[in-house]
């Protein structure tokens, strides 16, 4: 595998359940998810080059070891609850890539990171929901990599660092989560919860755009950020960012998307420049 153009890495928001393929829930503004959807649809043009494959780390899969999903024809996991019936028959006929899956395990092994392989698990909604917008034809091979159940940010930075060579091989590394993920407070409209999300989002944007060595230390110690635990009482939707940032090496980070969703600040990030067309 070789590619003269280095792919960037991404941390994207994947919304709430199948939100892009249904009317907003009662009481929600009709345009709640429109700007997020527009950002996701615009990613291929922003990249400027078609990836050879996608490596996706979703906030909806954890394992004891870094586990690679190696399946040729994916089923889908409709791992969301209480949504309209039609959202449980959405399709995304993506294919896997055994060579990329093997390469992922090779790189992780070279860095002393234990790995495992899964053959039967389907793609969760942190993958197929956003990628139905990003690459709707499902014509780019996908490999999914689990989070570690420990959710240790330094361990996930190390995973990202080990995987960085994939960027020179045409693989787009994508962390899929949400920069704000407190479901208990998401629908609250009080000033305190709004301020908490604003405070953390500002800090997170500053951390991502900091000089790379400082960025790493800030993100690894994200729990020290203002209102960190108010925004992420559990960190599975933030930790995919650590993999994307780790794979970024010394490339600059920037804010690729920012919006208010139900009064909460939500951001997406890109590390490295888009390759030339």
PDB file of C-alpha atoms in Angstrom:
ATOM      1  CA  UNK A   1       0.000   0.000   0.000  1.00  0.00           C
ATOM      2  CA  UNK A   2       1.398   3.376  -0.955  1.00  0.00           C
ATOM      3  CA  UNK A   3       0.056   6.830  -1.587  1.00  0.00           C
ATOM      4  CA  UNK A   4       2.148   9.982  -2.083  1.00  0.00           C
ATOM      5  CA  UNK A   5      -0.480  12.190  -0.432  1.00  0.00           C
ATOM      6  CA  UNK A   6      -0.846  12.066   3.339  1.00  0.00           C
ATOM      7  CA  UNK A   7      -4.450  11.880   4.461  1.00  0.00           C
ATOM      8  CA  UNK A   8      -5.595  14.039   7.372  1.00  0.00           C
ATOM      9  CA  UNK A   9      -7.319  12.528  10.397  1.00  0.00           C
ATOM     10  CA  UNK A  10     -10.783  13.472  11.592  1.00  0.00           C
ATOM     11  CA  UNK A  11     -12.931  13.556  14.687  1.00  0.00           C
ATOM     12  CA  UNK A  12     -16.548  13.805  13.583  1.00  0.00           C
ATOM     13  CA  UNK A  13     -19.878  14.122  15.419  1.00  0.00           C
ATOM     14  CA  UNK A  14     -22.263  11.312  14.540  1.00  0.00           C
ATOM     15  CA  UNK A  15     -25.409  12.909  15.907  1.00  0.00           C
ATOM     16  CA  UNK A  16     -28.066  11.220  18.006  1.00  0.00           C
ATOM     17  CA  UNK A  17     -29.188   7.779  16.869  1.00  0.00           C
ATOM     18  CA  UNK A  18     -30.510   7.890  13.285  1.00  0.00           C
ATOM     19  CA  UNK A  19     -31.179  11.634  13.547  1.00  0.00           C
ATOM     20  CA  UNK A  20     -30.300  12.525   9.951  1.00  0.00           C
ATOM     21  CA  UNK A  21     -32.857  10.107   8.511  1.00  0.00           C
ATOM     22  CA  UNK A  22     -35.982  11.110  10.407  1.00  0.00           C
ATOM     23  CA  UNK A  23     -37.912  14.172  11.453  1.00  0.00           C
ATOM     24  CA  UNK A  24     -36.608  15.776  14.663  1.00  0.00           C
ATOM     25  CA  UNK A  25     -38.252  14.480  17.804  1.00  0.00           C
ATOM     26  CA  UNK A  26     -41.268  16.450  19.108  1.00  0.00           C
ATOM     27  CA  UNK A  27     -40.232  19.740  20.670  1.00  0.00           C
ATOM     28  CA  UNK A  28     -36.926  19.926  18.791  1.00  0.00           C
ATOM     29  CA  UNK A  29     -36.328  22.662  16.194  1.00  0.00           C
ATOM     30  CA  UNK A  30     -36.814  21.354  12.644  1.00  0.00           C
ATOM     31  CA  UNK A  31     -33.251  22.305  11.691  1.00  0.00           C
ATOM     32  CA  UNK A  32     -31.609  20.696  14.756  1.00  0.00           C
ATOM     33  CA  UNK A  33     -29.331  18.395  12.769  1.00  0.00           C
ATOM     34  CA  UNK A  34     -29.169  20.265   9.441  1.00  0.00           C
ATOM     35  CA  UNK A  35     -25.793  21.957   9.896  1.00  0.00           C
ATOM     36  CA  UNK A  36     -24.167  18.815  11.235  1.00  0.00           C
ATOM     37  CA  UNK A  37     -25.507  16.883   8.264  1.00  0.00           C
ATOM     38  CA  UNK A  38     -24.164  19.536   5.873  1.00  0.00           C
ATOM     39  CA  UNK A  39     -20.717  19.287   7.472  1.00  0.00           C
ATOM     40  CA  UNK A  40     -20.678  15.502   7.111  1.00  0.00           C
ATOM     41  CA  UNK A  41     -21.845  15.647   3.480  1.00  0.00           C
ATOM     42  CA  UNK A  42     -19.101  18.178   2.742  1.00  0.00           C
ATOM     43  CA  UNK A  43     -16.222  16.049   4.019  1.00  0.00           C
ATOM     44  CA  UNK A  44     -15.358  14.366   0.677  1.00  0.00           C
ATOM     45  CA  UNK A  45     -15.001  17.727  -1.066  1.00  0.00           C
ATOM     46  CA  UNK A  46     -13.011  19.139   1.854  1.00  0.00           C
ATOM     47  CA  UNK A  47     -10.615  16.195   1.736  1.00  0.00           C
ATOM     48  CA  UNK A  48      -9.858  16.785  -1.928  1.00  0.00           C
ATOM     49  CA  UNK A  49      -8.939  13.149  -2.468  1.00  0.00           C
ATOM     50  CA  UNK A  50     -10.785   9.869  -2.264  1.00  0.00           C
ATOM     51  CA  UNK A  51      -9.396   7.556   0.431  1.00  0.00           C
ATOM     52  CA  UNK A  52      -8.464   4.005  -0.470  1.00  0.00           C
ATOM     53  CA  UNK A  53     -10.023   2.819   2.769  1.00  0.00           C
ATOM     54  CA  UNK A  54     -11.556   4.091   6.011  1.00  0.00           C
ATOM     55  CA  UNK A  55     -10.443   3.163   9.511  1.00  0.00           C
ATOM     56  CA  UNK A  56     -13.182   4.184  11.927  1.00  0.00           C
ATOM     57  CA  UNK A  57     -13.090   4.273  15.707  1.00  0.00           C
ATOM     58  CA  UNK A  58     -16.609   4.698  17.098  1.00  0.00           C
ATOM     59  CA  UNK A  59     -17.763   5.568  20.568  1.00  0.00           C
ATOM     60  CA  UNK A  60     -20.121   2.580  20.388  1.00  0.00           C
ATOM     61  CA  UNK A  61     -17.627  -0.299  20.477  1.00  0.00           C
ATOM     62  CA  UNK A  62     -15.349  -1.165  23.367  1.00  0.00           C
ATOM     63  CA  UNK A  63     -13.235  -4.267  23.978  1.00  0.00           C
ATOM     64  CA  UNK A  64     -10.553  -5.393  26.395  1.00  0.00           C
ATOM     65  CA  UNK A  65      -7.981  -5.307  23.591  1.00  0.00           C
ATOM     66  CA  UNK A  66      -7.799  -3.188  20.451  1.00  0.00           C
ATOM     67  CA  UNK A  67     -10.067  -5.298  18.268  1.00  0.00           C
ATOM     68  CA  UNK A  68     -10.273  -5.094  14.496  1.00  0.00           C
ATOM     69  CA  UNK A  69     -13.482  -5.882  12.655  1.00  0.00           C
ATOM     70  CA  UNK A  70     -12.468  -7.984   9.665  1.00  0.00           C
ATOM     71  CA  UNK A  71     -15.570  -8.797   7.638  1.00  0.00           C
ATOM     72  CA  UNK A  72     -16.116  -8.586   3.924  1.00  0.00           C
ATOM     73  CA  UNK A  73     -19.859  -7.868   3.881  1.00  0.00           C
ATOM     74  CA  UNK A  74     -21.157  -5.945   6.870  1.00  0.00           C
ATOM     75  CA  UNK A  75     -24.441  -6.253   8.633  1.00  0.00           C
ATOM     76  CA  UNK A  76     -25.651  -3.222  10.594  1.00  0.00           C
ATOM     77  CA  UNK A  77     -26.233  -2.888  14.315  1.00  0.00           C
ATOM     78  CA  UNK A  78     -29.322  -0.789  14.941  1.00  0.00           C
ATOM     79  CA  UNK A  79     -28.013   0.018  18.401  1.00  0.00           C
ATOM     80  CA  UNK A  80     -30.446   2.818  19.167  1.00  0.00           C
ATOM     81  CA  UNK A  81     -33.793   2.651  20.854  1.00  0.00           C
ATOM     82  CA  UNK A  82     -37.204   4.289  20.640  1.00  0.00           C
ATOM     83  CA  UNK A  83     -36.889   5.729  17.132  1.00  0.00           C
ATOM     84  CA  UNK A  84     -39.321   5.482  14.176  1.00  0.00           C
ATOM     85  CA  UNK A  85     -39.749   2.036  12.683  1.00  0.00           C
ATOM     86  CA  UNK A  86     -38.220   2.919   9.325  1.00  0.00           C
ATOM     87  CA  UNK A  87     -34.872   3.735  10.965  1.00  0.00           C
ATOM     88  CA  UNK A  88     -34.423   0.037  11.734  1.00  0.00           C
ATOM     89  CA  UNK A  89     -34.379  -0.828   8.046  1.00  0.00           C
ATOM     90  CA  UNK A  90     -31.778   1.699   6.935  1.00  0.00           C
ATOM     91  CA  UNK A  91     -29.123   0.167   4.707  1.00  0.00           C
ATOM     92  CA  UNK A  92     -25.433   0.759   4.148  1.00  0.00           C
ATOM     93  CA  UNK A  93     -23.897  -2.091   2.105  1.00  0.00           C
ATOM     94  CA  UNK A  94     -20.272  -1.412   2.998  1.00  0.00           C
ATOM     95  CA  UNK A  95     -17.446  -3.868   2.461  1.00  0.00           C
ATOM     96  CA  UNK A  96     -14.407  -4.527   4.576  1.00  0.00           C
ATOM     97  CA  UNK A  97     -10.732  -4.851   3.669  1.00  0.00           C
ATOM     98  CA  UNK A  98      -8.740  -7.814   4.924  1.00  0.00           C
ATOM     99  CA  UNK A  99      -5.411  -6.205   3.885  1.00  0.00           C
ATOM    100  CA  UNK A 100      -6.162  -3.016   5.842  1.00  0.00           C
ATOM    101  CA  UNK A 101      -7.357  -5.020   8.842  1.00  0.00           C
ATOM    102  CA  UNK A 102      -4.112  -7.010   8.776  1.00  0.00           C
ATOM    103  CA  UNK A 103      -2.075  -3.831   8.428  1.00  0.00           C
ATOM    104  CA  UNK A 104      -3.807  -2.296  11.441  1.00  0.00           C
ATOM    105  CA  UNK A 105      -2.918  -5.308  13.571  1.00  0.00           C
ATOM    106  CA  UNK A 106       0.638  -5.305  12.216  1.00  0.00           C
ATOM    107  CA  UNK A 107       1.211  -1.649  13.116  1.00  0.00           C
ATOM    108  CA  UNK A 108      -0.305  -2.012  16.564  1.00  0.00           C
ATOM    109  CA  UNK A 109       1.739  -5.136  17.214  1.00  0.00           C
ATOM    110  CA  UNK A 110       4.943  -3.367  16.203  1.00  0.00           C
ATOM    111  CA  UNK A 111       4.198  -0.829  18.946  1.00  0.00           C
ATOM    112  CA  UNK A 112       3.613  -3.522  21.535  1.00  0.00           C
ATOM    113  CA  UNK A 113      -0.164  -3.087  21.586  1.00  0.00           C
ATOM    114  CA  UNK A 114      -2.133  -6.297  21.971  1.00  0.00           C
ATOM    115  CA  UNK A 115      -4.874  -6.839  19.416  1.00  0.00           C
ATOM    116  CA  UNK A 116      -7.758  -9.133  18.643  1.00  0.00           C
ATOM    117  CA  UNK A 117     -10.000  -9.702  15.650  1.00  0.00           C
ATOM    118  CA  UNK A 118     -13.769  -9.925  15.298  1.00  0.00           C
ATOM    119  CA  UNK A 119     -15.534 -11.408  12.284  1.00  0.00           C
ATOM    120  CA  UNK A 120     -19.236 -11.344  13.100  1.00  0.00           C
ATOM    121  CA  UNK A 121     -19.970  -7.950  14.622  1.00  0.00           C
ATOM    122  CA  UNK A 122     -21.853  -5.475  12.429  1.00  0.00           C
ATOM    123  CA  UNK A 123     -21.193  -1.777  11.949  1.00  0.00           C
ATOM    124  CA  UNK A 124     -22.732   0.285  14.748  1.00  0.00           C
ATOM    125  CA  UNK A 125     -24.621   3.519  14.199  1.00  0.00           C
ATOM    126  CA  UNK A 126     -21.530   5.567  15.036  1.00  0.00           C
ATOM    127  CA  UNK A 127     -20.246   4.314  11.676  1.00  0.00           C
ATOM    128  CA  UNK A 128     -23.110   3.739   9.275  1.00  0.00           C
ATOM    129  CA  UNK A 129     -25.245   6.753  10.222  1.00  0.00           C
ATOM    130  CA  UNK A 130     -22.621   9.468   9.507  1.00  0.00           C
ATOM    131  CA  UNK A 131     -21.107   7.587   6.589  1.00  0.00           C
ATOM    132  CA  UNK A 132     -24.477   7.312   4.859  1.00  0.00           C
ATOM    133  CA  UNK A 133     -24.001  11.078   4.499  1.00  0.00           C
ATOM    134  CA  UNK A 134     -20.240  11.180   3.916  1.00  0.00           C
ATOM    135  CA  UNK A 135     -19.961   8.361   1.366  1.00  0.00           C
ATOM    136  CA  UNK A 136     -23.583   7.412   0.594  1.00  0.00           C
ATOM    137  CA  UNK A 137     -22.621   4.880  -2.080  1.00  0.00           C
ATOM    138  CA  UNK A 138     -20.815   2.738   0.525  1.00  0.00           C
ATOM    139  CA  UNK A 139     -18.094   2.139  -2.037  1.00  0.00           C
ATOM    140  CA  UNK A 140     -14.982   2.696   0.086  1.00  0.00           C
ATOM    141  CA  UNK A 141     -13.746  -0.250   2.171  1.00  0.00           C
ATOM    142  CA  UNK A 142     -14.273   0.159   5.908  1.00  0.00           C
ATOM    143  CA  UNK A 143     -12.367  -1.327   8.816  1.00  0.00           C
ATOM    144  CA  UNK A 144     -13.635  -0.602  12.313  1.00  0.00           C
ATOM    145  CA  UNK A 145     -11.359  -0.603  15.348  1.00  0.00           C
ATOM    146  CA  UNK A 146     -12.689  -0.831  18.890  1.00  0.00           C
ATOM    147  CA  UNK A 147     -11.954   1.430  21.768  1.00  0.00           C
ATOM    148  CA  UNK A 148     -10.308  -0.071  24.804  1.00  0.00           C
ATOM    149  CA  UNK A 149     -12.809  -0.664  27.560  1.00  0.00           C
ATOM    150  CA  UNK A 150     -10.517   1.165  30.003  1.00  0.00           C
ATOM    151  CA  UNK A 151     -11.049   4.409  28.024  1.00  0.00           C
ATOM    152  CA  UNK A 152      -7.573   5.555  29.026  1.00  0.00           C
ATOM    153  CA  UNK A 153      -6.747   8.627  26.896  1.00  0.00           C
ATOM    154  CA  UNK A 154      -2.978   7.994  26.870  1.00  0.00           C
ATOM    155  CA  UNK A 155      -3.491   4.418  25.672  1.00  0.00           C
ATOM    156  CA  UNK A 156      -5.661   5.665  22.823  1.00  0.00           C
ATOM    157  CA  UNK A 157      -3.110   8.314  21.900  1.00  0.00           C
ATOM    158  CA  UNK A 158      -0.582   5.480  21.652  1.00  0.00           C
ATOM    159  CA  UNK A 159      -2.931   3.554  19.365  1.00  0.00           C
ATOM    160  CA  UNK A 160      -3.235   6.595  17.127  1.00  0.00           C
ATOM    161  CA  UNK A 161       0.523   7.081  17.004  1.00  0.00           C
ATOM    162  CA  UNK A 162       1.024   3.460  15.992  1.00  0.00           C
ATOM    163  CA  UNK A 163      -1.518   3.809  13.189  1.00  0.00           C
ATOM    164  CA  UNK A 164      -0.101   7.035  11.735  1.00  0.00           C
ATOM    165  CA  UNK A 165       1.669   5.279   8.800  1.00  0.00           C
ATOM    166  CA  UNK A 166      -1.742   4.389   7.387  1.00  0.00           C
ATOM    167  CA  UNK A 167      -2.165   8.037   6.456  1.00  0.00           C
ATOM    168  CA  UNK A 168       0.591   7.672   3.856  1.00  0.00           C
ATOM    169  CA  UNK A 169      -1.126   4.555   2.518  1.00  0.00           C
ATOM    170  CA  UNK A 170      -4.380   6.226   1.538  1.00  0.00           C
ATOM    171  CA  UNK A 171      -6.333   5.324   4.692  1.00  0.00           C
ATOM    172  CA  UNK A 172      -8.512   7.983   6.291  1.00  0.00           C
ATOM    173  CA  UNK A 173      -8.542   7.594  10.082  1.00  0.00           C
ATOM    174  CA  UNK A 174     -11.798   8.819  11.599  1.00  0.00           C
ATOM    175  CA  UNK A 175     -12.820   9.070  15.229  1.00  0.00           C
ATOM    176  CA  UNK A 176     -16.621   9.117  15.462  1.00  0.00           C
ATOM    177  CA  UNK A 177     -18.248  10.422  18.624  1.00  0.00           C
ATOM    178  CA  UNK A 178     -19.584  13.663  20.069  1.00  0.00           C
ATOM    179  CA  UNK A 179     -17.660  16.478  21.713  1.00  0.00           C
ATOM    180  CA  UNK A 180     -20.602  16.884  24.124  1.00  0.00           C
ATOM    181  CA  UNK A 181     -22.245  13.729  25.427  1.00  0.00           C
ATOM    182  CA  UNK A 182     -24.275  14.063  28.575  1.00  0.00           C
ATOM    183  CA  UNK A 183     -27.637  12.597  27.649  1.00  0.00           C
ATOM    184  CA  UNK A 184     -29.089  13.532  31.021  1.00  0.00           C
ATOM    185  CA  UNK A 185     -28.479  17.223  30.342  1.00  0.00           C
ATOM    186  CA  UNK A 186     -28.746  17.369  26.547  1.00  0.00           C
ATOM    187  CA  UNK A 187     -32.389  18.415  26.625  1.00  0.00           C
ATOM    188  CA  UNK A 188     -31.995  20.900  29.460  1.00  0.00           C
ATOM    189  CA  UNK A 189     -32.165  24.548  28.476  1.00  0.00           C
ATOM    190  CA  UNK A 190     -30.959  26.162  31.700  1.00  0.00           C
ATOM    191  CA  UNK A 191     -28.077  28.625  31.673  1.00  0.00           C
ATOM    192  CA  UNK A 192     -25.853  26.373  33.791  1.00  0.00           C
ATOM    193  CA  UNK A 193     -25.838  23.427  31.379  1.00  0.00           C
ATOM    194  CA  UNK A 194     -25.403  25.764  28.396  1.00  0.00           C
ATOM    195  CA  UNK A 195     -22.431  27.467  30.050  1.00  0.00           C
ATOM    196  CA  UNK A 196     -20.865  24.109  30.905  1.00  0.00           C
ATOM    197  CA  UNK A 197     -20.939  23.006  27.265  1.00  0.00           C
ATOM    198  CA  UNK A 198     -19.591  26.370  26.086  1.00  0.00           C
ATOM    199  CA  UNK A 199     -16.741  26.273  28.600  1.00  0.00           C
ATOM    200  CA  UNK A 200     -15.674  22.777  27.676  1.00  0.00           C
ATOM    201  CA  UNK A 201     -16.063  23.331  23.941  1.00  0.00           C
ATOM    202  CA  UNK A 202     -13.873  26.448  24.088  1.00  0.00           C
ATOM    203  CA  UNK A 203     -11.230  24.550  26.019  1.00  0.00           C
ATOM    204  CA  UNK A 204     -11.407  21.601  23.633  1.00  0.00           C
ATOM    205  CA  UNK A 205     -10.988  23.819  20.570  1.00  0.00           C
ATOM    206  CA  UNK A 206      -7.980  25.489  22.182  1.00  0.00           C
ATOM    207  CA  UNK A 207      -6.476  22.109  23.048  1.00  0.00           C
ATOM    208  CA  UNK A 208      -6.919  20.696  19.537  1.00  0.00           C
ATOM    209  CA  UNK A 209      -5.373  23.777  17.914  1.00  0.00           C
ATOM    210  CA  UNK A 210      -2.454  23.966  20.368  1.00  0.00           C
ATOM    211  CA  UNK A 211       1.114  23.103  19.395  1.00  0.00           C
ATOM    212  CA  UNK A 212       1.226  19.285  18.994  1.00  0.00           C
ATOM    213  CA  UNK A 213       3.243  18.357  22.084  1.00  0.00           C
ATOM    214  CA  UNK A 214       1.105  20.643  24.238  1.00  0.00           C
ATOM    215  CA  UNK A 215      -2.022  19.313  22.507  1.00  0.00           C
ATOM    216  CA  UNK A 216      -1.198  15.781  23.555  1.00  0.00           C
ATOM    217  CA  UNK A 217      -0.768  16.654  27.210  1.00  0.00           C
ATOM    218  CA  UNK A 218      -3.920  18.734  27.262  1.00  0.00           C
ATOM    219  CA  UNK A 219      -6.069  16.064  25.662  1.00  0.00           C
ATOM    220  CA  UNK A 220      -4.649  13.252  27.778  1.00  0.00           C
ATOM    221  CA  UNK A 221      -5.577  15.302  30.840  1.00  0.00           C
ATOM    222  CA  UNK A 222      -8.957  16.357  29.469  1.00  0.00           C
ATOM    223  CA  UNK A 223     -10.699  15.666  32.783  1.00  0.00           C
ATOM    224  CA  UNK A 224      -8.968  18.741  34.207  1.00  0.00           C
ATOM    225  CA  UNK A 225     -10.727  20.977  31.677  1.00  0.00           C
ATOM    226  CA  UNK A 226     -13.537  23.315  32.751  1.00  0.00           C
ATOM    227  CA  UNK A 227     -16.816  21.377  33.116  1.00  0.00           C
ATOM    228  CA  UNK A 228     -15.201  18.280  31.607  1.00  0.00           C
ATOM    229  CA  UNK A 229     -17.217  15.747  33.583  1.00  0.00           C
ATOM    230  CA  UNK A 230     -20.396  17.780  33.163  1.00  0.00           C
ATOM    231  CA  UNK A 231     -20.044  17.258  29.409  1.00  0.00           C
ATOM    232  CA  UNK A 232     -18.665  13.709  29.523  1.00  0.00           C
ATOM    233  CA  UNK A 233     -19.731  11.819  32.643  1.00  0.00           C
ATOM    234  CA  UNK A 234     -18.397   8.800  30.723  1.00  0.00           C
ATOM    235  CA  UNK A 235     -15.830   9.437  28.018  1.00  0.00           C
ATOM    236  CA  UNK A 236     -16.556   6.878  25.283  1.00  0.00           C
ATOM    237  CA  UNK A 237     -17.769   9.573  22.869  1.00  0.00           C
ATOM    238  CA  UNK A 238     -14.671  11.728  23.422  1.00  0.00           C
ATOM    239  CA  UNK A 239     -11.951   9.055  23.385  1.00  0.00           C
ATOM    240  CA  UNK A 240     -12.104   8.499  19.580  1.00  0.00           C
ATOM    241  CA  UNK A 241     -10.638  12.017  19.382  1.00  0.00           C
ATOM    242  CA  UNK A 242      -7.504  10.732  21.130  1.00  0.00           C
ATOM    243  CA  UNK A 243      -6.887   8.179  18.389  1.00  0.00           C
ATOM    244  CA  UNK A 244      -7.328  10.792  15.652  1.00  0.00           C
ATOM    245  CA  UNK A 245      -5.037  13.235  17.487  1.00  0.00           C
ATOM    246  CA  UNK A 246      -2.431  10.561  18.150  1.00  0.00           C
ATOM    247  CA  UNK A 247      -2.340   9.644  14.458  1.00  0.00           C
ATOM    248  CA  UNK A 248      -1.925  13.334  13.598  1.00  0.00           C
ATOM    249  CA  UNK A 249       1.698  13.321  14.834  1.00  0.00           C
ATOM    250  CA  UNK A 250       3.032  16.869  14.407  1.00  0.00           C
ATOM    251  CA  UNK A 251       0.303  18.055  12.065  1.00  0.00           C
ATOM    252  CA  UNK A 252      -1.772  21.038  13.122  1.00  0.00           C
ATOM    253  CA  UNK A 253      -5.330  20.632  14.299  1.00  0.00           C
ATOM    254  CA  UNK A 254      -8.206  22.917  13.460  1.00  0.00           C
ATOM    255  CA  UNK A 255     -11.914  23.240  14.123  1.00  0.00           C
ATOM    256  CA  UNK A 256     -13.732  21.907  11.061  1.00  0.00           C
ATOM    257  CA  UNK A 257     -17.269  22.214  12.432  1.00  0.00           C
ATOM    258  CA  UNK A 258     -18.966  24.013  15.307  1.00  0.00           C
ATOM    259  CA  UNK A 259     -22.643  24.408  16.089  1.00  0.00           C
ATOM    260  CA  UNK A 260     -25.192  24.695  18.844  1.00  0.00           C
ATOM    261  CA  UNK A 261     -27.322  21.560  19.100  1.00  0.00           C
ATOM    262  CA  UNK A 262     -30.192  21.947  21.557  1.00  0.00           C
ATOM    263  CA  UNK A 263     -28.204  24.763  23.122  1.00  0.00           C
ATOM    264  CA  UNK A 264     -25.075  22.652  23.582  1.00  0.00           C
ATOM    265  CA  UNK A 265     -21.797  23.406  21.790  1.00  0.00           C
ATOM    266  CA  UNK A 266     -20.678  20.608  19.478  1.00  0.00           C
ATOM    267  CA  UNK A 267     -17.483  20.555  17.403  1.00  0.00           C
ATOM    268  CA  UNK A 268     -15.667  18.464  14.814  1.00  0.00           C
ATOM    269  CA  UNK A 269     -11.922  18.548  14.191  1.00  0.00           C
ATOM    270  CA  UNK A 270      -9.399  17.862  11.457  1.00  0.00           C
ATOM    271  CA  UNK A 271      -5.681  17.232  11.857  1.00  0.00           C
ATOM    272  CA  UNK A 272      -3.386  17.854   8.930  1.00  0.00           C
ATOM    273  CA  UNK A 273      -4.097  19.471   5.612  1.00  0.00           C
ATOM    274  CA  UNK A 274      -6.318  17.984   2.981  1.00  0.00           C
ATOM    275  CA  UNK A 275      -4.192  16.385   0.271  1.00  0.00           C
ATOM    276  CA  UNK A 276      -4.025  18.067  -3.072  1.00  0.00           C
ATOM    277  CA  UNK A 277      -6.596  16.833  -5.592  1.00  0.00           C
TER     278      UNK A 277
END
